[in-house]
């Protein structure tokens, strides 16, 4: 997926390079979105949690605990990625640059939250929920209500599947004194909370349909997403967490893609 994003970005850059000014540079930086945005929080999270991961049988085989990747390499990669993100924000518009410290703070703080609050899943959701808001600001230079609603959708969606993911570490987290919604409320109640989050997310997507006056393709996309989330919750239970990876990762890898395809189709094909 990253390679396709890279190639698409290059094509966009070639298309707009004759415009002059700062726009082409912005697009060039955007050609590597996984580098600019995705890498810093992910690698920092692995670095900050490396000692915890080493104790957990499920994560002890990761690159940092095994010494395959060195700590200084992670720091260098994160620093370079944050620098690129800063340049990208500068090239877009002043508001993007002004809000960048908040985004970076969330990237960093999230990795520490399970050490002191069971709201860690929600903080992760808020961090990811900033993506559609940031994209809206990048294009328009201002914050729009639809972007806030979509940000709330992402927040609830991510928080929900992260709760499912965290359920598999219930025993380990409890033993190590780590915080999570499963530890705080129990796995059964945690899965219910996750389900409620996803139901609200779907309702907000329907609300977006109303305020943005979208058409049938958008509704079909939302229906498919709702079906995928239903499957996600139907394959996990407090007594059977063997499908947690499928529920929290594999299914959600296509949720946003499905919604994007149908929403874009609704915009460009149903005019």
mmCIF file of C-alpha atoms in Angstrom:
data_model
loop_
_atom_site.group_PDB
_atom_site.id
_atom_site.type_symbol
_atom_site.label_atom_id
_atom_site.label_comp_id
_atom_site.label_asym_id
_atom_site.label_seq_id
_atom_site.Cartn_x
_atom_site.Cartn_y
_atom_site.Cartn_z
ATOM 1 C CA UNK A 1 0.000 0.000 0.000
ATOM 2 C CA UNK A 2 2.824 2.374 0.850
ATOM 3 C CA UNK A 3 4.428 1.825 -2.566
ATOM 4 C CA UNK A 4 1.174 2.602 -4.356
ATOM 5 C CA UNK A 5 0.819 5.801 -2.311
ATOM 6 C CA UNK A 6 4.354 6.723 -3.281
ATOM 7 C CA UNK A 7 3.717 6.169 -7.001
ATOM 8 C CA UNK A 8 0.419 8.047 -6.891
ATOM 9 C CA UNK A 9 2.102 10.918 -5.110
ATOM 10 C CA UNK A 10 4.808 11.067 -7.764
ATOM 11 C CA UNK A 11 2.182 11.221 -10.508
ATOM 12 C CA UNK A 12 0.416 14.072 -8.702
ATOM 13 C CA UNK A 13 3.715 15.873 -8.311
ATOM 14 C CA UNK A 14 4.490 15.584 -12.037
ATOM 15 C CA UNK A 15 1.012 16.874 -12.852
ATOM 16 C CA UNK A 16 1.319 19.975 -10.687
ATOM 17 C CA UNK A 17 5.034 20.758 -10.874
ATOM 18 C CA UNK A 18 4.403 23.510 -13.424
ATOM 19 C CA UNK A 19 2.303 25.490 -10.952
ATOM 20 C CA UNK A 20 5.349 27.095 -9.334
ATOM 21 C CA UNK A 21 5.580 28.399 -5.761
ATOM 22 C CA UNK A 22 5.487 26.070 -2.772
ATOM 23 C CA UNK A 23 2.738 23.682 -3.808
ATOM 24 C CA UNK A 24 4.947 21.170 -5.661
ATOM 25 C CA UNK A 25 7.236 20.813 -2.642
ATOM 26 C CA UNK A 26 4.225 20.153 -0.429
ATOM 27 C CA UNK A 27 3.037 17.453 -2.797
ATOM 28 C CA UNK A 28 6.516 15.952 -3.050
ATOM 29 C CA UNK A 29 6.660 15.602 0.718
ATOM 30 C CA UNK A 30 3.154 14.159 0.612
ATOM 31 C CA UNK A 31 4.408 11.459 -1.764
ATOM 32 C CA UNK A 32 5.750 9.629 1.283
ATOM 33 C CA UNK A 33 2.868 9.917 3.785
ATOM 34 C CA UNK A 34 3.893 6.794 5.653
ATOM 35 C CA UNK A 35 7.308 8.334 6.270
ATOM 36 C CA UNK A 36 6.112 11.795 7.238
ATOM 37 C CA UNK A 37 3.155 10.882 9.438
ATOM 38 C CA UNK A 38 3.062 7.155 10.091
ATOM 39 C CA UNK A 39 6.589 6.374 11.180
ATOM 40 C CA UNK A 40 7.208 8.791 14.103
ATOM 41 C CA UNK A 41 4.375 7.658 16.403
ATOM 42 C CA UNK A 42 4.755 3.997 15.497
ATOM 43 C CA UNK A 43 8.498 3.730 15.994
ATOM 44 C CA UNK A 44 8.415 5.924 19.098
ATOM 45 C CA UNK A 45 5.735 3.706 20.594
ATOM 46 C CA UNK A 46 7.889 0.642 20.002
ATOM 47 C CA UNK A 47 10.935 2.398 21.468
ATOM 48 C CA UNK A 48 9.147 3.665 24.574
ATOM 49 C CA UNK A 49 7.509 0.271 25.170
ATOM 50 C CA UNK A 50 10.592 -1.823 24.367
ATOM 51 C CA UNK A 51 11.142 -2.979 27.976
ATOM 52 C CA UNK A 52 7.464 -3.822 28.445
ATOM 53 C CA UNK A 53 7.430 -5.648 25.106
ATOM 54 C CA UNK A 54 10.451 -7.700 26.173
ATOM 55 C CA UNK A 55 8.482 -9.033 29.161
ATOM 56 C CA UNK A 56 5.348 -9.859 27.186
ATOM 57 C CA UNK A 57 5.545 -13.258 25.423
ATOM 58 C CA UNK A 58 3.299 -11.902 22.668
ATOM 59 C CA UNK A 59 5.632 -9.004 21.827
ATOM 60 C CA UNK A 60 9.058 -10.252 22.922
ATOM 61 C CA UNK A 61 9.894 -11.180 19.335
ATOM 62 C CA UNK A 62 9.632 -7.613 18.065
ATOM 63 C CA UNK A 63 12.702 -5.994 16.549
ATOM 64 C CA UNK A 64 13.709 -3.765 19.463
ATOM 65 C CA UNK A 65 13.413 -6.373 22.245
ATOM 66 C CA UNK A 66 15.401 -8.824 20.117
ATOM 67 C CA UNK A 67 18.059 -6.232 19.293
ATOM 68 C CA UNK A 68 17.478 -6.422 15.539
ATOM 69 C CA UNK A 69 16.884 -2.658 15.528
ATOM 70 C CA UNK A 70 18.973 -0.412 17.769
ATOM 71 C CA UNK A 71 17.507 2.335 19.932
ATOM 72 C CA UNK A 72 19.579 5.086 18.323
ATOM 73 C CA UNK A 73 18.286 4.053 14.897
ATOM 74 C CA UNK A 74 14.728 4.590 16.100
ATOM 75 C CA UNK A 75 15.603 8.015 17.512
ATOM 76 C CA UNK A 76 17.260 9.080 14.250
ATOM 77 C CA UNK A 77 14.319 7.863 12.158
ATOM 78 C CA UNK A 78 11.815 9.607 14.429
ATOM 79 C CA UNK A 79 13.770 12.865 14.398
ATOM 80 C CA UNK A 80 14.054 12.902 10.612
ATOM 81 C CA UNK A 81 10.377 12.023 10.209
ATOM 82 C CA UNK A 82 9.260 14.779 12.599
ATOM 83 C CA UNK A 83 11.489 17.221 10.715
ATOM 84 C CA UNK A 84 9.842 16.249 7.423
ATOM 85 C CA UNK A 85 6.429 16.601 9.033
ATOM 86 C CA UNK A 86 7.358 20.104 10.199
ATOM 87 C CA UNK A 87 8.500 21.097 6.711
ATOM 88 C CA UNK A 88 5.302 19.671 5.225
ATOM 89 C CA UNK A 89 3.149 21.648 7.674
ATOM 90 C CA UNK A 90 5.082 24.830 6.866
ATOM 91 C CA UNK A 91 4.620 24.309 3.139
ATOM 92 C CA UNK A 92 0.861 23.893 3.506
ATOM 93 C CA UNK A 93 -0.487 26.840 5.505
ATOM 94 C CA UNK A 94 0.063 28.734 8.798
ATOM 95 C CA UNK A 95 -2.689 26.919 10.709
ATOM 96 C CA UNK A 96 -1.132 23.533 9.945
ATOM 97 C CA UNK A 97 2.162 24.754 11.361
ATOM 98 C CA UNK A 98 0.508 26.300 14.427
ATOM 99 C CA UNK A 99 -1.303 23.063 15.298
ATOM 100 C CA UNK A 100 1.675 20.811 14.604
ATOM 101 C CA UNK A 101 3.022 20.944 18.206
ATOM 102 C CA UNK A 102 -0.319 19.572 19.440
ATOM 103 C CA UNK A 103 -0.118 16.682 16.992
ATOM 104 C CA UNK A 104 3.471 15.884 17.935
ATOM 105 C CA UNK A 105 2.611 16.089 21.642
ATOM 106 C CA UNK A 106 -0.184 13.551 21.148
ATOM 107 C CA UNK A 107 2.148 11.290 19.176
ATOM 108 C CA UNK A 108 4.610 11.255 22.060
ATOM 109 C CA UNK A 109 2.278 11.314 25.071
ATOM 110 C CA UNK A 110 0.111 8.439 23.857
ATOM 111 C CA UNK A 111 2.918 5.916 24.248
ATOM 112 C CA UNK A 112 3.141 6.656 27.981
ATOM 113 C CA UNK A 113 -0.584 6.675 28.766
ATOM 114 C CA UNK A 114 -1.045 2.994 29.575
ATOM 115 C CA UNK A 115 1.313 3.563 32.469
ATOM 116 C CA UNK A 116 -1.130 5.875 34.247
ATOM 117 C CA UNK A 117 -4.650 5.847 32.715
ATOM 118 C CA UNK A 118 -7.145 3.382 31.284
ATOM 119 C CA UNK A 119 -8.140 6.126 28.848
ATOM 120 C CA UNK A 120 -5.093 5.186 26.756
ATOM 121 C CA UNK A 121 -7.296 3.706 24.007
ATOM 122 C CA UNK A 122 -9.287 6.925 23.731
ATOM 123 C CA UNK A 123 -6.144 9.055 23.657
ATOM 124 C CA UNK A 124 -4.881 6.896 20.793
ATOM 125 C CA UNK A 125 -8.230 7.444 19.085
ATOM 126 C CA UNK A 126 -7.984 11.211 19.549
ATOM 127 C CA UNK A 127 -4.471 11.146 18.116
ATOM 128 C CA UNK A 128 -5.622 9.277 15.012
ATOM 129 C CA UNK A 129 -8.817 11.325 14.840
ATOM 130 C CA UNK A 130 -6.708 14.382 14.163
ATOM 131 C CA UNK A 131 -5.893 13.000 10.705
ATOM 132 C CA UNK A 132 -9.117 14.010 8.891
ATOM 133 C CA UNK A 133 -9.155 17.341 10.716
ATOM 134 C CA UNK A 134 -5.563 17.938 9.651
ATOM 135 C CA UNK A 135 -6.339 16.962 6.066
ATOM 136 C CA UNK A 136 -9.253 19.412 6.014
ATOM 137 C CA UNK A 137 -7.024 22.184 7.357
ATOM 138 C CA UNK A 138 -4.330 21.323 4.814
ATOM 139 C CA UNK A 139 -6.783 21.820 1.958
ATOM 140 C CA UNK A 140 -8.913 24.706 3.262
ATOM 141 C CA UNK A 141 -6.684 26.468 5.781
ATOM 142 C CA UNK A 142 -9.402 26.328 8.434
ATOM 143 C CA UNK A 143 -11.241 23.891 10.695
ATOM 144 C CA UNK A 144 -14.626 22.685 9.430
ATOM 145 C CA UNK A 145 -17.453 21.030 11.346
ATOM 146 C CA UNK A 146 -17.628 18.008 8.993
ATOM 147 C CA UNK A 147 -13.943 17.334 9.628
ATOM 148 C CA UNK A 148 -14.536 17.399 13.380
ATOM 149 C CA UNK A 149 -17.384 14.900 13.004
ATOM 150 C CA UNK A 150 -15.215 12.653 10.838
ATOM 151 C CA UNK A 151 -12.424 13.030 13.376
ATOM 152 C CA UNK A 152 -14.848 11.818 16.053
ATOM 153 C CA UNK A 153 -15.703 8.838 13.837
ATOM 154 C CA UNK A 154 -12.026 7.930 13.558
ATOM 155 C CA UNK A 155 -11.525 8.447 17.290
ATOM 156 C CA UNK A 156 -14.368 6.064 18.165
ATOM 157 C CA UNK A 157 -13.392 3.547 15.498
ATOM 158 C CA UNK A 158 -9.719 3.382 16.523
ATOM 159 C CA UNK A 159 -10.500 3.417 20.252
ATOM 160 C CA UNK A 160 -12.957 0.587 19.714
ATOM 161 C CA UNK A 161 -10.637 -1.771 17.899
ATOM 162 C CA UNK A 162 -7.718 -0.876 20.185
ATOM 163 C CA UNK A 163 -9.846 -1.996 23.137
ATOM 164 C CA UNK A 164 -10.359 -5.327 21.373
ATOM 165 C CA UNK A 165 -6.622 -5.549 20.711
ATOM 166 C CA UNK A 166 -5.814 -4.747 24.334
ATOM 167 C CA UNK A 167 -8.086 -7.514 25.597
ATOM 168 C CA UNK A 168 -5.533 -10.172 24.683
ATOM 169 C CA UNK A 169 -3.035 -8.595 27.112
ATOM 170 C CA UNK A 170 -5.468 -8.504 30.032
ATOM 171 C CA UNK A 171 -3.519 -10.901 32.249
ATOM 172 C CA UNK A 172 -0.125 -9.413 31.410
ATOM 173 C CA UNK A 173 -1.256 -5.798 31.871
ATOM 174 C CA UNK A 174 -2.906 -6.627 35.189
ATOM 175 C CA UNK A 175 0.209 -8.393 36.434
ATOM 176 C CA UNK A 176 2.524 -5.554 35.348
ATOM 177 C CA UNK A 177 0.299 -2.800 36.765
ATOM 178 C CA UNK A 178 -0.510 -1.341 33.345
ATOM 179 C CA UNK A 179 -3.750 0.478 32.617
ATOM 180 C CA UNK A 180 -6.384 -0.353 30.018
ATOM 181 C CA UNK A 181 -10.143 -0.503 29.667
ATOM 182 C CA UNK A 182 -10.085 -4.334 29.820
ATOM 183 C CA UNK A 183 -8.087 -4.185 33.074
ATOM 184 C CA UNK A 184 -10.338 -1.481 34.533
ATOM 185 C CA UNK A 185 -13.726 -2.909 33.557
ATOM 186 C CA UNK A 186 -13.006 -6.527 32.654
ATOM 187 C CA UNK A 187 -12.810 -8.058 29.183
ATOM 188 C CA UNK A 188 -16.580 -8.611 28.875
ATOM 189 C CA UNK A 189 -17.455 -4.987 29.625
ATOM 190 C CA UNK A 190 -14.528 -3.757 27.539
ATOM 191 C CA UNK A 191 -15.887 -5.535 24.471
ATOM 192 C CA UNK A 192 -19.295 -3.968 25.132
ATOM 193 C CA UNK A 193 -17.695 -0.518 25.341
ATOM 194 C CA UNK A 194 -15.905 -1.193 22.062
ATOM 195 C CA UNK A 195 -19.188 -2.181 20.442
ATOM 196 C CA UNK A 196 -20.901 0.997 21.685
ATOM 197 C CA UNK A 197 -18.049 3.115 20.293
ATOM 198 C CA UNK A 198 -18.460 1.531 16.874
ATOM 199 C CA UNK A 199 -22.236 1.945 16.877
ATOM 200 C CA UNK A 200 -21.839 5.658 17.623
ATOM 201 C CA UNK A 201 -19.218 5.896 14.869
ATOM 202 C CA UNK A 202 -21.689 4.489 12.334
ATOM 203 C CA UNK A 203 -24.390 6.907 13.522
ATOM 204 C CA UNK A 204 -21.970 9.802 13.031
ATOM 205 C CA UNK A 205 -21.213 8.588 9.509
ATOM 206 C CA UNK A 206 -24.952 8.707 8.823
ATOM 207 C CA UNK A 207 -25.035 12.206 10.295
ATOM 208 C CA UNK A 208 -22.288 13.189 7.853
ATOM 209 C CA UNK A 209 -24.495 11.865 5.061
ATOM 210 C CA UNK A 210 -27.152 14.371 6.094
ATOM 211 C CA UNK A 211 -25.005 17.457 6.593
ATOM 212 C CA UNK A 212 -22.897 16.866 3.473
ATOM 213 C CA UNK A 213 -25.873 15.818 1.325
ATOM 214 C CA UNK A 214 -24.194 12.660 0.109
ATOM 215 C CA UNK A 215 -25.853 10.041 -2.054
ATOM 216 C CA UNK A 216 -26.515 6.333 -2.342
ATOM 217 C CA UNK A 217 -22.903 5.251 -2.916
ATOM 218 C CA UNK A 218 -21.845 6.822 0.361
ATOM 219 C CA UNK A 219 -24.662 4.985 2.157
ATOM 220 C CA UNK A 220 -23.614 1.702 0.562
ATOM 221 C CA UNK A 221 -20.085 2.290 1.818
ATOM 222 C CA UNK A 222 -21.306 3.012 5.338
ATOM 223 C CA UNK A 223 -23.471 -0.124 5.227
ATOM 224 C CA UNK A 224 -20.479 -2.258 4.228
ATOM 225 C CA UNK A 225 -18.393 -0.702 6.996
ATOM 226 C CA UNK A 226 -21.161 -1.416 9.507
ATOM 227 C CA UNK A 227 -21.226 -5.023 8.311
ATOM 228 C CA UNK A 228 -17.467 -5.363 8.708
ATOM 229 C CA UNK A 229 -17.617 -3.974 12.232
ATOM 230 C CA UNK A 230 -20.437 -6.390 13.039
ATOM 231 C CA UNK A 231 -18.251 -9.279 11.877
ATOM 232 C CA UNK A 232 -15.371 -7.848 13.904
ATOM 233 C CA UNK A 233 -17.378 -8.049 17.101
ATOM 234 C CA UNK A 234 -18.997 -11.382 16.299
ATOM 235 C CA UNK A 235 -15.686 -13.265 16.095
ATOM 236 C CA UNK A 236 -14.389 -12.250 19.541
ATOM 237 C CA UNK A 237 -15.779 -12.904 23.006
ATOM 238 C CA UNK A 238 -14.459 -12.938 26.573
ATOM 239 C CA UNK A 239 -14.083 -16.718 26.305
ATOM 240 C CA UNK A 240 -12.532 -16.727 22.830
ATOM 241 C CA UNK A 241 -9.901 -14.117 22.001
ATOM 242 C CA UNK A 242 -8.135 -16.234 19.390
ATOM 243 C CA UNK A 243 -9.423 -13.996 16.578
ATOM 244 C CA UNK A 244 -8.353 -10.711 18.165
ATOM 245 C CA UNK A 245 -5.732 -10.014 15.502
ATOM 246 C CA UNK A 246 -8.239 -10.569 12.703
ATOM 247 C CA UNK A 247 -10.835 -8.425 14.474
ATOM 248 C CA UNK A 248 -8.572 -5.555 15.478
ATOM 249 C CA UNK A 249 -6.156 -5.502 12.537
ATOM 250 C CA UNK A 250 -7.137 -7.401 9.398
ATOM 251 C CA UNK A 251 -10.748 -6.262 9.223
ATOM 252 C CA UNK A 252 -9.929 -2.664 10.089
ATOM 253 C CA UNK A 253 -7.234 -2.533 7.422
ATOM 254 C CA UNK A 254 -9.989 -2.404 4.815
ATOM 255 C CA UNK A 255 -12.657 -0.402 6.669
ATOM 256 C CA UNK A 256 -11.240 3.033 5.835
ATOM 257 C CA UNK A 257 -10.376 1.938 2.275
ATOM 258 C CA UNK A 258 -13.957 0.822 1.662
ATOM 259 C CA UNK A 259 -15.369 4.056 3.059
ATOM 260 C CA UNK A 260 -12.942 6.136 0.994
ATOM 261 C CA UNK A 261 -13.759 4.323 -2.254
ATOM 262 C CA UNK A 262 -17.511 4.682 -1.857
ATOM 263 C CA UNK A 263 -17.368 8.257 -0.530
ATOM 264 C CA UNK A 264 -15.081 9.315 -3.385
ATOM 265 C CA UNK A 265 -17.296 7.513 -5.867
ATOM 266 C CA UNK A 266 -20.329 9.292 -4.451
ATOM 267 C CA UNK A 267 -18.614 12.657 -4.876
ATOM 268 C CA UNK A 268 -17.167 12.178 -8.355
ATOM 269 C CA UNK A 269 -19.605 9.769 -9.999
ATOM 270 C CA UNK A 270 -22.941 10.915 -8.580
ATOM 271 C CA UNK A 271 -22.761 14.624 -9.354
#
